[in-house]
Short mmCIF file of C-alpha atoms and ligand atoms in Angstrom, two decimals:
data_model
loop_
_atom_site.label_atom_id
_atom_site.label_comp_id
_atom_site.label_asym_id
_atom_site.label_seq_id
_atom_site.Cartn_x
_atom_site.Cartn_y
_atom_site.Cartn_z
CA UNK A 30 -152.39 29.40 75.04
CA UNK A 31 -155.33 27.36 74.71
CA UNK A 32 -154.99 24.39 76.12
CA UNK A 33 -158.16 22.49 74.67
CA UNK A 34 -156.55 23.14 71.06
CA UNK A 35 -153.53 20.72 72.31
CA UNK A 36 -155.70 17.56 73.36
CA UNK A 37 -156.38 14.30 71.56
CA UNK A 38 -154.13 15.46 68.57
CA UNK A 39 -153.74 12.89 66.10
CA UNK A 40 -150.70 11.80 64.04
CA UNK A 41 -149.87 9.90 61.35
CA UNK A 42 -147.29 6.96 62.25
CA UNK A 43 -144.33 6.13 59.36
CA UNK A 44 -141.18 7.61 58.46
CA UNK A 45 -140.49 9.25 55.38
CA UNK A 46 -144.59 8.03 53.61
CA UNK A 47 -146.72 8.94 50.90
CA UNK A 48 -149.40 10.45 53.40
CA UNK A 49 -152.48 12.33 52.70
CA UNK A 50 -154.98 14.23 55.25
CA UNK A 51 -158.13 15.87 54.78
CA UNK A 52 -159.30 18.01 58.01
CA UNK A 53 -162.27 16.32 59.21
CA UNK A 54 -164.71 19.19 58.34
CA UNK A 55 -163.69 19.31 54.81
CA UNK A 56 -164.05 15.35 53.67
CA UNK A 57 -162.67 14.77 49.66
CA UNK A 58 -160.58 18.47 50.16
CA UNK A 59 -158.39 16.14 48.23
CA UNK A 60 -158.45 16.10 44.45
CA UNK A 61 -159.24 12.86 43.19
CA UNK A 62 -156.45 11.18 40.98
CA UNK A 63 -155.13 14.18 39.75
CA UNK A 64 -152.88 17.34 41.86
CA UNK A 65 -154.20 20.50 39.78
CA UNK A 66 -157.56 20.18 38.23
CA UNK A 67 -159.40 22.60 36.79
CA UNK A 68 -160.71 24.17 40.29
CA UNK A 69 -159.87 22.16 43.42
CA UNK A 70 -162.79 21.00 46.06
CA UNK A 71 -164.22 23.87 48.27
CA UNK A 72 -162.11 26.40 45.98
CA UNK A 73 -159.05 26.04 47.55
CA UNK A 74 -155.56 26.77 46.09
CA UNK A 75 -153.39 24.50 44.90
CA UNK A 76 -149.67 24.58 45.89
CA UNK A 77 -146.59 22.60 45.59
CA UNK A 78 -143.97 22.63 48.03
CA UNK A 79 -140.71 20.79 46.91
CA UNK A 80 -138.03 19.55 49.18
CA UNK A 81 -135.92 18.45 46.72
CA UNK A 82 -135.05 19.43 42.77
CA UNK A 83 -138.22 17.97 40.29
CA UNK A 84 -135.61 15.68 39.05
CA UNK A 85 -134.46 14.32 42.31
CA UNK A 86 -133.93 10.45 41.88
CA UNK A 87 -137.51 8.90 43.02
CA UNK A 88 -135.83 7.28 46.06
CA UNK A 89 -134.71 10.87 47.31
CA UNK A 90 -137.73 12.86 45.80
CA UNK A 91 -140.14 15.17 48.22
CA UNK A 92 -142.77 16.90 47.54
CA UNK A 93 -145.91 17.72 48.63
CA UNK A 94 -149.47 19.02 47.82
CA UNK A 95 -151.32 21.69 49.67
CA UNK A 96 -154.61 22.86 49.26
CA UNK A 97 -155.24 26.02 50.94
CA UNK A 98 -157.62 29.05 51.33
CA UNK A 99 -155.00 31.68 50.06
CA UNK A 100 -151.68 30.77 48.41
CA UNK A 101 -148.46 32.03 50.17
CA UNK A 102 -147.87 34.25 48.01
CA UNK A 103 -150.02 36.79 49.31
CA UNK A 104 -148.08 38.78 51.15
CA UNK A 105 -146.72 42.15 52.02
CA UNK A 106 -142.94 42.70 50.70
CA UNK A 107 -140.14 41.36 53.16
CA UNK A 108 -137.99 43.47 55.52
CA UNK A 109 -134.72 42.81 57.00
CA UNK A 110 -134.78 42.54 60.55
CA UNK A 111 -132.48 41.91 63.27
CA UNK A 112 -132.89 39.99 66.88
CA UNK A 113 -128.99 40.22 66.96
CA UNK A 114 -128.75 36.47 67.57
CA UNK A 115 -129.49 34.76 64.44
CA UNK A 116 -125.98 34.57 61.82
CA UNK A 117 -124.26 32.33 59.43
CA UNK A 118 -121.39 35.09 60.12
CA UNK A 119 -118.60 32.41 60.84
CA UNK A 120 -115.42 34.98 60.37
CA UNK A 121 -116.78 37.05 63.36
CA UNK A 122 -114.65 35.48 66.00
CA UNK A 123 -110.62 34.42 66.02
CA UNK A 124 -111.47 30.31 65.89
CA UNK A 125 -110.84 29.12 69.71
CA UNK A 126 -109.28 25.43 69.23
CA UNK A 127 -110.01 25.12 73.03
CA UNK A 128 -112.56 22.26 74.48
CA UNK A 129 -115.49 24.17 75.12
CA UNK A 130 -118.22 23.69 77.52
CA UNK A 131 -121.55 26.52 78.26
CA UNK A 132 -122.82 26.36 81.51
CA UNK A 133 -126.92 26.11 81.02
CA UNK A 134 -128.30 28.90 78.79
CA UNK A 135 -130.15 31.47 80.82
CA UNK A 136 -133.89 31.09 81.01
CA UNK A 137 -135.98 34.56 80.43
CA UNK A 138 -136.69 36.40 83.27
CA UNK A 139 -140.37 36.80 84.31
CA UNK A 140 -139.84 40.52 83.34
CA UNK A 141 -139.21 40.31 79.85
CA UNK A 142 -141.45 38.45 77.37
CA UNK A 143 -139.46 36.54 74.73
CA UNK A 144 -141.24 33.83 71.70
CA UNK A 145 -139.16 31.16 70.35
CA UNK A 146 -138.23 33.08 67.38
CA UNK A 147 -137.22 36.40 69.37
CA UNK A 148 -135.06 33.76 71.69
CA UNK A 149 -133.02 31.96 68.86
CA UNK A 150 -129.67 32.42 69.19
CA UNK A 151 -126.66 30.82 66.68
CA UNK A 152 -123.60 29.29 69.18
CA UNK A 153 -121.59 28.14 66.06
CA UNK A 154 -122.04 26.46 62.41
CA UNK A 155 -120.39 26.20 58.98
CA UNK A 156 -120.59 26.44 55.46
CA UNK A 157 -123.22 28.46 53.47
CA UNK A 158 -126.94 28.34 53.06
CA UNK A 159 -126.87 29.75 49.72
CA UNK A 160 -124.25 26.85 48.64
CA UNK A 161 -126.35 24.27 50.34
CA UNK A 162 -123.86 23.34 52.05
CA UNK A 163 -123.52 23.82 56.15
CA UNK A 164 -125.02 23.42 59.56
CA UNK A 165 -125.66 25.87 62.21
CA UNK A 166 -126.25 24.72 66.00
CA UNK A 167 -128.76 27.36 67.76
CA UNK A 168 -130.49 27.28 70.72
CA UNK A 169 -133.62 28.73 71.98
CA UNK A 170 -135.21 30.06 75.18
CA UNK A 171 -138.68 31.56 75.20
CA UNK A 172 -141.27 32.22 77.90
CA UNK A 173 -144.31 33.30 75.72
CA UNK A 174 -145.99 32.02 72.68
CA UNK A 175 -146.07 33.75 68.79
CA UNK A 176 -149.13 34.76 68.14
CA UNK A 177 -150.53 35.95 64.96
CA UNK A 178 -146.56 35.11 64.03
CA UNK A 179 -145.50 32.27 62.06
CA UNK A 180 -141.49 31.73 61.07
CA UNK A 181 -139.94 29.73 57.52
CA UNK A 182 -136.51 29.24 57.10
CA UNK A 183 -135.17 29.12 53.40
CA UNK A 184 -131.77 27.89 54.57
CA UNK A 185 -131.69 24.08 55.78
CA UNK A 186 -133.95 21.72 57.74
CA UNK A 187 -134.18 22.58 61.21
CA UNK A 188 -133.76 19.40 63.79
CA UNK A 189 -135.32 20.76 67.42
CA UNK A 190 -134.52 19.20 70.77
CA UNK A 191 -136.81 20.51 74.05
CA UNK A 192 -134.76 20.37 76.77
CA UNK A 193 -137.09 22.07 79.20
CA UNK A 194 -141.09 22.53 78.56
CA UNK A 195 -143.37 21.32 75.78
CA UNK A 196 -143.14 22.91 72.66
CA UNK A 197 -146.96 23.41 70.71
CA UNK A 198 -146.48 24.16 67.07
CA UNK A 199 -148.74 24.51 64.62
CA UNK A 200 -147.56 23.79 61.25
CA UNK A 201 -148.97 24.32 57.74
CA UNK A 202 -149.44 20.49 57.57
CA UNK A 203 -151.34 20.60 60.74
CA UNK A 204 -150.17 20.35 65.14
CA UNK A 205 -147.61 18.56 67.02
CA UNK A 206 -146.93 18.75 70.55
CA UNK A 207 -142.85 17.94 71.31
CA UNK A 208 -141.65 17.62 75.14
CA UNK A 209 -138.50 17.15 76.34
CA UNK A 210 -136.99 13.67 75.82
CA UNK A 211 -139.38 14.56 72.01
CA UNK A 212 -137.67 16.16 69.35
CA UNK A 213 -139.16 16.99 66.33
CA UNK A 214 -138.15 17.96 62.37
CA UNK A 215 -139.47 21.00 60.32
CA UNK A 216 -137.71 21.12 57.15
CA UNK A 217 -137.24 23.90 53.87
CA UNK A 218 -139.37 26.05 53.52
CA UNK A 219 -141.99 25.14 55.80
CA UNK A 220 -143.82 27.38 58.39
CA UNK A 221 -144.57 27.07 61.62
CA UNK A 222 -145.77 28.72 65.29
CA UNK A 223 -144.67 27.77 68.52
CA UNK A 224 -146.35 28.47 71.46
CA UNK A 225 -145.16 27.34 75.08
CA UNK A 226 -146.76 27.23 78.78
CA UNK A 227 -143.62 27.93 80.17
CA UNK A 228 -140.15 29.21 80.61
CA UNK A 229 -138.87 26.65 77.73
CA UNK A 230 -135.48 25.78 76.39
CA UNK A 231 -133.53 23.70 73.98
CA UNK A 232 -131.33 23.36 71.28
CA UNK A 233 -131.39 23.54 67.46
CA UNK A 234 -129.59 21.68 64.11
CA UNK A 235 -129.84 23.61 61.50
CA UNK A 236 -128.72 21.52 57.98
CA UNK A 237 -128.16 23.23 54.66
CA UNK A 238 -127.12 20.45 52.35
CA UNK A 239 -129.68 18.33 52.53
CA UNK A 240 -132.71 16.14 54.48
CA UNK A 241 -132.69 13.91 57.78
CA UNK A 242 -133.03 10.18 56.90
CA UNK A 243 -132.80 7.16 58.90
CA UNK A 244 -129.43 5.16 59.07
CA UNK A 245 -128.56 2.20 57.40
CA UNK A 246 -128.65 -0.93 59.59
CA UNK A 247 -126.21 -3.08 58.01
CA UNK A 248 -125.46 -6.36 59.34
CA UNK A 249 -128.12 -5.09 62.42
CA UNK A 250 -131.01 -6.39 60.11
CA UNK A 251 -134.45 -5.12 59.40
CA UNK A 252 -135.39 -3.38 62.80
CA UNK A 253 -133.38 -1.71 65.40
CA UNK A 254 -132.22 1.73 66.36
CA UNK A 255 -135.28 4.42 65.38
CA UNK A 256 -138.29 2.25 64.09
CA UNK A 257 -139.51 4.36 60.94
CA UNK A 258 -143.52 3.42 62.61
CA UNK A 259 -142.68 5.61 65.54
CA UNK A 260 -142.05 8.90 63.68
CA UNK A 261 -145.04 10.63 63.87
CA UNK A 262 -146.48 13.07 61.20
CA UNK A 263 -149.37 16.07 62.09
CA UNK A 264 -152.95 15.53 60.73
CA UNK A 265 -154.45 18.29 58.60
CA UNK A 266 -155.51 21.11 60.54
CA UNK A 267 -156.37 24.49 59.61
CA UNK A 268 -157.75 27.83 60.99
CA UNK A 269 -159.56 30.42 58.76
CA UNK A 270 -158.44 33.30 60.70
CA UNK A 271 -158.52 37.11 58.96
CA UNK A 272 -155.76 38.94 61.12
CA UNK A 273 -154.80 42.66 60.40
CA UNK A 274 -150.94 41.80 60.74
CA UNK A 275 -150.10 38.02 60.48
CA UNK A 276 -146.39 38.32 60.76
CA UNK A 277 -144.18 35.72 58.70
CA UNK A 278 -140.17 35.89 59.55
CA UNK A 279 -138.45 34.33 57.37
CA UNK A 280 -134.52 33.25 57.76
CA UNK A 281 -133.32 33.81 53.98
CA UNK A 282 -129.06 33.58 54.02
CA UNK A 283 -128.50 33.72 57.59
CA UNK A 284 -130.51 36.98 57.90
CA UNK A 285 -134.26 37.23 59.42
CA UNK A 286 -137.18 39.22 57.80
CA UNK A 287 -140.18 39.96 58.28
CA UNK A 288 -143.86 40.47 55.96
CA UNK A 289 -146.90 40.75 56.83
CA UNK A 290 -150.08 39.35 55.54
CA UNK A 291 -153.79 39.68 56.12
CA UNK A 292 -154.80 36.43 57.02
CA UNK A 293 -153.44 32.94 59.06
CA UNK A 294 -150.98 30.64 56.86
CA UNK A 295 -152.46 27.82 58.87
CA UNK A 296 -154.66 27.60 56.15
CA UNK A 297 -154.43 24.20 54.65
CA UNK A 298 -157.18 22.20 54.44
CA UNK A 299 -155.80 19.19 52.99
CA UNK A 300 -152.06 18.20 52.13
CA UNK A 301 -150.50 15.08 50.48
CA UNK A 302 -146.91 14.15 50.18
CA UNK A 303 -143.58 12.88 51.15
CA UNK A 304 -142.25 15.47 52.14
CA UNK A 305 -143.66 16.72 55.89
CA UNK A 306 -142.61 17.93 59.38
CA UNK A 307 -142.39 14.95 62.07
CA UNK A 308 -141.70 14.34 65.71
CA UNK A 309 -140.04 11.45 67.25
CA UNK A 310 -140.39 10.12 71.13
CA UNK A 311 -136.43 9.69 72.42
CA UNK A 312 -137.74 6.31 74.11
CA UNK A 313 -138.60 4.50 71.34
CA UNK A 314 -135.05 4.15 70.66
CA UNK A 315 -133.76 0.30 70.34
CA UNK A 316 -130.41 0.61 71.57
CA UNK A 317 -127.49 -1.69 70.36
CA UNK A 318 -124.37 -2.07 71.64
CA UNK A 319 -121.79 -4.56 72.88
CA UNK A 320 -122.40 -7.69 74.61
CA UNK A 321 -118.71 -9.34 74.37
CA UNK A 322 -116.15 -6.54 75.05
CA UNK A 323 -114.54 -2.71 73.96
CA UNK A 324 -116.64 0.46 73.30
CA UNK A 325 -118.49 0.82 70.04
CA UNK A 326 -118.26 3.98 68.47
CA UNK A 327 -120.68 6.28 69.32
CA UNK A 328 -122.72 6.16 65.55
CA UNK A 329 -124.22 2.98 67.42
CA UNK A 330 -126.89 5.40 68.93
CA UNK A 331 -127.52 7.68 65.48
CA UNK A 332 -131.17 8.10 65.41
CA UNK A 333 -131.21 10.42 62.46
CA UNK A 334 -128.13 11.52 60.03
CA UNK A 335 -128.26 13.50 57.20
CA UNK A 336 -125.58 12.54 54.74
CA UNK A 337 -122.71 14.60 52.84
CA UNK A 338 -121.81 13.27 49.47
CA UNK A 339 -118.96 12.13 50.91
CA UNK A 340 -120.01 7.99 51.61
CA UNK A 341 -120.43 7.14 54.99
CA UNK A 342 -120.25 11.02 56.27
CA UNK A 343 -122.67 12.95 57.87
CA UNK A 344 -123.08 16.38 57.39
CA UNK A 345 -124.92 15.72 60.66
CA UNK A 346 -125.67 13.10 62.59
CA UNK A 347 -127.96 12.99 65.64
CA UNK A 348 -127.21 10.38 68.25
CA UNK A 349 -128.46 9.82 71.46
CA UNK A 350 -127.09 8.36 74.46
CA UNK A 351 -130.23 6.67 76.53
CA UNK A 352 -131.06 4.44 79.42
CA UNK A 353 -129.34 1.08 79.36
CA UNK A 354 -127.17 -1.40 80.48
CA UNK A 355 -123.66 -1.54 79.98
CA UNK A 356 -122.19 -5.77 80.12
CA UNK A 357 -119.31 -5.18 78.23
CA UNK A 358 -116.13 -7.59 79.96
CA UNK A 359 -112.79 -6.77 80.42
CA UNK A 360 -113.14 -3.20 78.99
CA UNK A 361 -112.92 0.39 79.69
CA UNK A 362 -116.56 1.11 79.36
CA UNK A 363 -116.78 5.09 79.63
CA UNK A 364 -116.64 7.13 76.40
CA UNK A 365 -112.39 6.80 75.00
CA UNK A 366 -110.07 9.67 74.85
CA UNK A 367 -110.81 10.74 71.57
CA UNK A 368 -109.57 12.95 68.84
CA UNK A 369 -112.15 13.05 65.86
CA UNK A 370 -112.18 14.47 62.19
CA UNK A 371 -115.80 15.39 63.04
CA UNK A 372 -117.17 17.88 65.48
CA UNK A 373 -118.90 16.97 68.18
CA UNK A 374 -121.74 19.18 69.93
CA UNK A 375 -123.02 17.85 72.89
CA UNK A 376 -126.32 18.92 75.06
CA UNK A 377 -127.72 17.15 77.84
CA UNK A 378 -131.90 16.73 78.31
CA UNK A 379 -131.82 15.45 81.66
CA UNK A 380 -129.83 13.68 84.01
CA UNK A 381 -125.87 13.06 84.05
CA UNK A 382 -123.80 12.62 81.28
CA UNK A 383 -121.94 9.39 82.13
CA UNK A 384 -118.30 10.24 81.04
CA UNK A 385 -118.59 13.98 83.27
CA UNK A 386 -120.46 13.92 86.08
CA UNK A 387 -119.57 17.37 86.60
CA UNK A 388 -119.92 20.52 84.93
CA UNK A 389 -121.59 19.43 82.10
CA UNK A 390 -125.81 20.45 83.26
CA UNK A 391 -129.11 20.21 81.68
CA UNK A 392 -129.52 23.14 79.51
CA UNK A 393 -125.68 23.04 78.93
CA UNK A 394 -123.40 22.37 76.22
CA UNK A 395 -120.02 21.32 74.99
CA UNK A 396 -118.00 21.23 71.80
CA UNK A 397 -115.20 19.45 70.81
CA UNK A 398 -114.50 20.83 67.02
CA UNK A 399 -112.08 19.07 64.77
CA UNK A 400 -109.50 17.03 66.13
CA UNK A 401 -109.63 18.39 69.75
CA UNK A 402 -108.88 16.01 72.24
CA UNK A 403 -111.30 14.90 74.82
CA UNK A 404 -112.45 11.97 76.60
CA UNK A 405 -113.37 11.15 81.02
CA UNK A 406 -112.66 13.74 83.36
CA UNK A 407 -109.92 11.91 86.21
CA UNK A 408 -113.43 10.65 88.51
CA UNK A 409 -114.27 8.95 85.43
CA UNK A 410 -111.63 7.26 84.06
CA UNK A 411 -110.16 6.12 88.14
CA UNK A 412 -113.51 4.48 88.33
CA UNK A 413 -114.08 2.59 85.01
CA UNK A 414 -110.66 1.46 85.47
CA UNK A 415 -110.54 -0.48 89.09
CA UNK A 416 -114.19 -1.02 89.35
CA UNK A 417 -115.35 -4.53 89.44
CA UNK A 418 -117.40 -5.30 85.87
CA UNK A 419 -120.47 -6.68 86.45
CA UNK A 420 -123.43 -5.67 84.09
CA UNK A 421 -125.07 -2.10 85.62
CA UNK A 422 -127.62 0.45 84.35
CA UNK A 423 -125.84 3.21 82.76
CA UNK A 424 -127.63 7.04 82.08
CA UNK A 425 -131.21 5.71 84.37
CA UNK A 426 -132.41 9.42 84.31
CA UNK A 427 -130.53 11.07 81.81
CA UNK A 428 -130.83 12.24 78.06
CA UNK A 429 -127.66 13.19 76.25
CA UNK A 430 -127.07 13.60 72.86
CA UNK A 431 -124.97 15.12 69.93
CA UNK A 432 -124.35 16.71 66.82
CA UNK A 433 -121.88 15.30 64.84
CA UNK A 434 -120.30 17.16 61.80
CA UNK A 435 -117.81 16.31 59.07
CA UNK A 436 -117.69 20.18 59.37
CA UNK A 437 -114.81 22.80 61.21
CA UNK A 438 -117.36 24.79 63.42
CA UNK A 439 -116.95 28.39 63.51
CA UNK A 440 -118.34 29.82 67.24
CA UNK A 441 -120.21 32.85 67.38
CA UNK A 442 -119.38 36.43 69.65
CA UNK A 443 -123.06 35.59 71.28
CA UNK A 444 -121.51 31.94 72.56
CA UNK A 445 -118.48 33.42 73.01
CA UNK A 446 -118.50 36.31 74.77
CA UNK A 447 -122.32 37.63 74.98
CA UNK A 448 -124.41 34.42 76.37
CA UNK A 449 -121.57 34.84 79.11
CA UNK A 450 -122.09 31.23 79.74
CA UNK A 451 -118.68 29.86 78.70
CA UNK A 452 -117.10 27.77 81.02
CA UNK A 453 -113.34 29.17 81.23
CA UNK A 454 -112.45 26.16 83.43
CA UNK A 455 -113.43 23.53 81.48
CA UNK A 456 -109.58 22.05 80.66
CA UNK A 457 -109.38 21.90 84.59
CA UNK A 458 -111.52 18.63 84.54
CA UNK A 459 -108.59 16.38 82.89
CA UNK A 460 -105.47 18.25 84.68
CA UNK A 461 -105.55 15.78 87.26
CA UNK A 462 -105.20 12.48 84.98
CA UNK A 463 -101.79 11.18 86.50
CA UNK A 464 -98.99 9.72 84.55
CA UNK A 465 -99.68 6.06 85.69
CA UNK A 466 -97.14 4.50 83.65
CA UNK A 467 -94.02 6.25 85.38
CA UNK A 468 -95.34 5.30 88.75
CA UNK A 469 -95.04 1.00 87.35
CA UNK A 470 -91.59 2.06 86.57
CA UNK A 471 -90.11 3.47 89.42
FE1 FE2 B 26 -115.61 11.88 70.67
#
């Protein structure tokens, strides 16, 4: 990759705005009070792209205007293609009610070459992307960068985490560079490259229904949690690049294809919308939580959550678990035991999770589906429970998070059996919680 093409990149800083960006080069690329005029500046095309129906209440509405050198819709016919990874194919596998825990995903050997589209691989997921309704949880693990290669999924929003080595993507709307402890949003419909300097790795939320917004605060106020200022939104970019095969694969109904087209789809000039691809630095999370006593629940930390039409439930939530201090008094400060009518996904960034020391790695994973039961390994719980209170630092070091769905997931042959990466002894970590209570009677 070329590094120089990474430096000094700008953003634009707001959550959810009406932005417009002109490249630099190409000042009023913009039309002037108007989206289609008769012929826009410089000759460009004019194209909508709309995240949400025309009719969309203006609240919810997204769209956006680019002006580009060709439209997309010059392109060679699609063909079906298969990295044997990628599936909304939930009926594959019995359903394992188990706890389940991956040790890290395997990084590519220096022998084989593998971009972050060849690399993505479904571990589990729900629903249907032609009902728009569903997630799917993927992860990803590339050591080279796409070139003359761009992917577009027609089936949900996707929600990437880095969990090891910067990720460089180009987008139509213009470049954003996402490391670990960054994660970044690319929704419907929208293209993109990724190129890496390294053996990289992370994880993917994939949502069908509908888009990522911010939580509601509540009684918390006006500010708190993820500041909508510190979501960051690419700068038009383009490059007017002729290639003989520009590959575009597409993820249309849980299936990838591929076209082919004679020139870069980088090739917006100037954009203007709502409705745009963002990134969003971990740290700038305001974390709330007790200061009196007991464990909040854990949709304290949801940075992002992208609501069902059910009120108050997520078809996904994302919710972090950073750096902090923990002052709660007389209470049993670790995660609870826990049975949920959500599933939670786990990952871990960096660090130690703070309920499992143990077993649970960077690069790794864990899922509790529907009403499993789960809660502190025996370590965990003997310690939160005859340690003196005082206020500490909890997760210094560490990035956890999760992926929390109203939804039954569905786990996939390649994270059951073919990633080999299952932990079988997983239940082992709460075998040795003792019955305490018979040992007061005796
Ligand atoms: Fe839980």
């Amino acid at each position: 990759m070329n590094k120089i093409e990474w430096t000094d990149l700008k953003y634009l800083s707001g959550f959810g705005n009406e932005f417009a960006s002109e490249t630099p080069s190409h000042p009023n690329a913009l039309p002037k009070g108007q989206n289609t005029p008769q012929k826009a500046p410089y000759n460009l095309y004019m194209e909508q792209l709309s995240g949400t129906a025309f009719t969309a209440p203006r609240e919810t509405n997204k769209r956006s205007w680019l002006y580009r050198i060709l439209p997309s819709v010059k392109h060679f016919p699609f063909k079906k293609i298969d990295n044997g990874l990628v599936t909304h194919n939930w009926n594959d596998e019995e359903p394992n009610p188990n706890q389940l825990r991956w040790k890290p995903f395997d990084l590519p050997s220096n022998e084989k070459q593998v971009d972050f589209v060849q690399s993505m691989a479904t571990l589990c997921g729900a629903g249907d992307a032609r009902i728009r309704h569903g997630v799917a949880i993927h992860v990803y693990s590339c050591n080279v960068s796409m070139v003359d290669k761009a992917f577009c999924n027609s089936d949900g929003d996707f929600l990437i985490v880095p969990q090891k080595g910067c990720l460089f993507i180009k987008t139509e709307f213009g470049k954003m560079a996402v490391a670990p402890n960054e994660i970044c949003v690319i929704q419907n419909g929208m293209r993109f490259s990724v190129e890496v300097e390294e053996a990289s790795r992370g994880y993917i939320l994939e949502v069908f229904d509908n888009h990522f917004v911010l939580p509601n605060l509540g009684p918390i106020g006006a500010n708190g949690l993820a500041n909508p200022r510190d979501f960051q939104t690419p700068v038009a970019w383009f490059e007017n690049v002729k290639a003989i095969h520009f590959k575009i694969i597409l993820k249309f109904q849980g299936n990838l294809f591929e076209s082919h087209q004679d020139h870069s789809c980088f090739n917006v000039v100037a954009w203007h919308g709502n409705y745009a691809p963002f990134k969003y630095n971990l740290e700038n999370f305001m974390a709330i939580n007790t200061v009196t006593f007991d464990h909040a629940d854990p949709s304290i930390f949801t940075v992002l959550t992208c609501p069902s039409l059910k009120p108050g439930t997520a078809i996904a939530d994302f919710v972090i678990f950073p750096p902090r201090w923990s002052v709660a008094e007389n209470t049993f400060r670790p995660p609870y035991y826990h049975r949920n009518c959500m599933s939670e996904f786990m990952g871990l960034i960096k660090g130690n999770y703070e309920a499992k020391k143990e077993g649970f790695q960077p690069g790794g994973a864990s899922l509790h589906n529907l009403m499993i039961p789960h809660g502190p390994d025996f370590d965990c719980h003997r310690n939160a429970t005859t340690e003196e209170l005082k206020p500490v630092r909890v997760a210094d070091g560490t990035m956890s998070f999760m992926f929390e769905t109203c939804l039954g997931l569905a786990v996939t042959k390649w994270a059951n059996k073919t990633c080999e990466k299952l932990d079988g002894e997983y239940y082992k970590c709460w075998q040795t919680l003792e019955d305490n209570f018979s040992k007061l009677s005796v």
